[in-house]
PDB file of C-alpha atoms in Angstrom:
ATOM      1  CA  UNK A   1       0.000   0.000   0.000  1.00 81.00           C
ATOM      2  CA  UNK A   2       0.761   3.467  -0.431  1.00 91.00           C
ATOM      3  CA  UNK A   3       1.837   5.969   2.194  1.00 93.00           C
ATOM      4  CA  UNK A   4      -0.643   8.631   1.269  1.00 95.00           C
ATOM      5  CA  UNK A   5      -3.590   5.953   2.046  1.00 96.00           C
ATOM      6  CA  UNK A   6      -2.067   5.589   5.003  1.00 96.00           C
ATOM      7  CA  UNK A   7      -1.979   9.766   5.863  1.00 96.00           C
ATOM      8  CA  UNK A   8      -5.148  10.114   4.359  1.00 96.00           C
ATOM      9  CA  UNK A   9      -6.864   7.528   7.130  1.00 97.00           C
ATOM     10  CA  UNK A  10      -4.856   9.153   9.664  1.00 97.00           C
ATOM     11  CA  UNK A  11      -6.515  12.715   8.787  1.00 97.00           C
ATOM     12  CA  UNK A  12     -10.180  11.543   8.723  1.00 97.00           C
ATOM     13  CA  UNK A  13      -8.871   9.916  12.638  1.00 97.00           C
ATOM     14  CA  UNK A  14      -7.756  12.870  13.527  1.00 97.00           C
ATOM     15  CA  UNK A  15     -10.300  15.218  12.252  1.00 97.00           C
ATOM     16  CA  UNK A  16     -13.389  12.977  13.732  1.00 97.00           C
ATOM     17  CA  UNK A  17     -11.058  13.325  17.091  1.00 96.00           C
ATOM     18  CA  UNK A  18     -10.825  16.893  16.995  1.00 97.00           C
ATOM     19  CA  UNK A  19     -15.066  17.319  16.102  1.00 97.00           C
ATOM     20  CA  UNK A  20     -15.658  15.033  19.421  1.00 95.00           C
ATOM     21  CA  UNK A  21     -13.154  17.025  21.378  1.00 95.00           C
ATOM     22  CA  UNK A  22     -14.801  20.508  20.255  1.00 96.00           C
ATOM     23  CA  UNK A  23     -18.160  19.505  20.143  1.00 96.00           C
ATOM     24  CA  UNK A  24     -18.970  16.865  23.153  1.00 91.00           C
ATOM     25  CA  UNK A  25     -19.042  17.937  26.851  1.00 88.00           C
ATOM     26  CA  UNK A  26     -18.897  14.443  28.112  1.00 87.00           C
ATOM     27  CA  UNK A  27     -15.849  14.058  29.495  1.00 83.00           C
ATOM     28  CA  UNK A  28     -15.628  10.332  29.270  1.00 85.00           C
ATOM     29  CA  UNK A  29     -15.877  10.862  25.126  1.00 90.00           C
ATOM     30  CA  UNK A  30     -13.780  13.922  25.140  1.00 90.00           C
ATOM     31  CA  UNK A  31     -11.301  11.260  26.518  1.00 88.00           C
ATOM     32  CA  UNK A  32     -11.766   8.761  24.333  1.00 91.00           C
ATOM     33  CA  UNK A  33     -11.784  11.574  21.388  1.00 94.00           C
ATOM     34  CA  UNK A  34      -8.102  12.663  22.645  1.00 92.00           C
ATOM     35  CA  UNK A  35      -7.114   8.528  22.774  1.00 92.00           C
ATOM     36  CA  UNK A  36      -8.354   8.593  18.798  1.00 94.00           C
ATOM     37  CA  UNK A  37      -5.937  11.517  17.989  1.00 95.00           C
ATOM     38  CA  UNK A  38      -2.643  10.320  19.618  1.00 93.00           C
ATOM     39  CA  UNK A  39      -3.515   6.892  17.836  1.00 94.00           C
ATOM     40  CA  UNK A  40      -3.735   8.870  14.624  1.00 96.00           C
ATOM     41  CA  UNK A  41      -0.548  10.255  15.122  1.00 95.00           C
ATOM     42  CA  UNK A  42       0.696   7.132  15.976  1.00 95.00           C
ATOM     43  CA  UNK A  43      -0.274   5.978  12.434  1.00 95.00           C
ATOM     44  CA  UNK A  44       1.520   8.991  11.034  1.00 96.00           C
ATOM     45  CA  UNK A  45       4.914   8.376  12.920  1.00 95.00           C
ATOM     46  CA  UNK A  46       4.280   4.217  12.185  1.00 95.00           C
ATOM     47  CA  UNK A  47       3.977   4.796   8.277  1.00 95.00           C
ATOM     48  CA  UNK A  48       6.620   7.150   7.907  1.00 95.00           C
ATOM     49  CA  UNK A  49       9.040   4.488   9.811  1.00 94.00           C
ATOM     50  CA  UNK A  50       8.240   1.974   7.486  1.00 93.00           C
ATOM     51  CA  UNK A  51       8.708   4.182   4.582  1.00 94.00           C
ATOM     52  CA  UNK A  52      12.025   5.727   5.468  1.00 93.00           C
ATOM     53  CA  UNK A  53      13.204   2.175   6.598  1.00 92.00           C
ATOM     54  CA  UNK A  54      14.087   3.626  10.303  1.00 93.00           C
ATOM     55  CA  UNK A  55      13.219   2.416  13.577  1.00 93.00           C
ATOM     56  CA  UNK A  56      12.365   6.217  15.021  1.00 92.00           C
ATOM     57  CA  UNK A  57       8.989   6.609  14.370  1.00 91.00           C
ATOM     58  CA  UNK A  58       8.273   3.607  16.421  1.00 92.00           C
ATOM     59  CA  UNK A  59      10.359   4.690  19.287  1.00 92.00           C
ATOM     60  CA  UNK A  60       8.286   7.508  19.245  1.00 92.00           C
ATOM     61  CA  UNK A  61       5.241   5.167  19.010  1.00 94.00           C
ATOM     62  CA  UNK A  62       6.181   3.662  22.374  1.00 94.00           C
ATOM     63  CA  UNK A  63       6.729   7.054  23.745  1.00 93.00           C
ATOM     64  CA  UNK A  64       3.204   8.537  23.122  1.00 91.00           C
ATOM     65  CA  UNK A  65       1.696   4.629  24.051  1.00 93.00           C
ATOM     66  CA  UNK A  66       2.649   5.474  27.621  1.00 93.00           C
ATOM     67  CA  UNK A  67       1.976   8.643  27.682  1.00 90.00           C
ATOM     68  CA  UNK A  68      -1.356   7.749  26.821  1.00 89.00           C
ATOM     69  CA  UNK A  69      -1.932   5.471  29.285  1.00 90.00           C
ATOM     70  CA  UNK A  70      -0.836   7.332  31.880  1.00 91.00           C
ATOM     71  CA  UNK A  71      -3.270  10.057  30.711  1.00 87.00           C
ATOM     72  CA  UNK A  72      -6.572   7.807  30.465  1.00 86.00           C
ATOM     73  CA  UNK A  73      -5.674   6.371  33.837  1.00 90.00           C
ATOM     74  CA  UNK A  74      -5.271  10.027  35.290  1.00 92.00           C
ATOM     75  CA  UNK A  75      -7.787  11.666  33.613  1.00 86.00           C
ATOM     76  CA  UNK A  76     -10.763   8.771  34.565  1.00 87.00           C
ATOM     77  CA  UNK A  77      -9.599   9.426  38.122  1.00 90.00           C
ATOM     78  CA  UNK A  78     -10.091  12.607  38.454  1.00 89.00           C
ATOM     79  CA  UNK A  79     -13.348  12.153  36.692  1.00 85.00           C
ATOM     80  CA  UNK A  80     -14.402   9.493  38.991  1.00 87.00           C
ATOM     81  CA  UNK A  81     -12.994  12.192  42.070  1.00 88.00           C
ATOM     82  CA  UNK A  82     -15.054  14.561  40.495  1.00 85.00           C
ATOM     83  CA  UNK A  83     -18.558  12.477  40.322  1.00 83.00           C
ATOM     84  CA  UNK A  84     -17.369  11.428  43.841  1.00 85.00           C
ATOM     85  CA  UNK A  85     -17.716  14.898  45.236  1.00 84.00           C
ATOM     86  CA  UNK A  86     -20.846  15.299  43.141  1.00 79.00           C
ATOM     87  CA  UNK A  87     -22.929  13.329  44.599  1.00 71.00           C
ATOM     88  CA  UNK A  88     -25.630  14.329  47.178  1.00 69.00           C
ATOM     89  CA  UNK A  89     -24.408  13.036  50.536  1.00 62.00           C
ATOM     90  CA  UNK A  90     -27.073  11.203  52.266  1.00 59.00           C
TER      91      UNK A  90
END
């Protein structure tokens, strides 16, 4: 396959991230939005190493990966914190 395919598909990724991100207010899908865009970029750096025949892109790759995860974990505990606090008391 081609690299443009492979840019193209990780535009349409990134733009449908970037529409959830500006247009939901749930923060759970605003998440999950943010998760589709690093994985888009992800493609990006991915493609590019296989085309230039290097091993960067994927370092990069593992890089963002933990990021990542370190973000979803933080972010759905503060969100959980959040709906914690929320709640009536009773």
């Amino acid at each position: 396959m081609n690299l443009t395919y492979y840019l193209i598909l990780a535009l349409i990724l990134f733009t449908i991230g970037v529409i959830g991100v500006l247009t939901r207010r749930n923060a759970i899908i605003v998440f999950m939005c943010i998760e589709l865009m690093l994985n888009s970029v992800n493609l990006v750096f991915v493609a590019f190493s296989a085309f230039l025949g290097t091993i960067n892109g994927q370092a990069f790759v593992f890089f963002i990966m933990t990021v990542s995860a370190a973000e979803a974990a933080i972010g759905l505990a503060i969100i959980i914190a959040l709906f914690r606090n929320k709640q009536p008391s009773t």
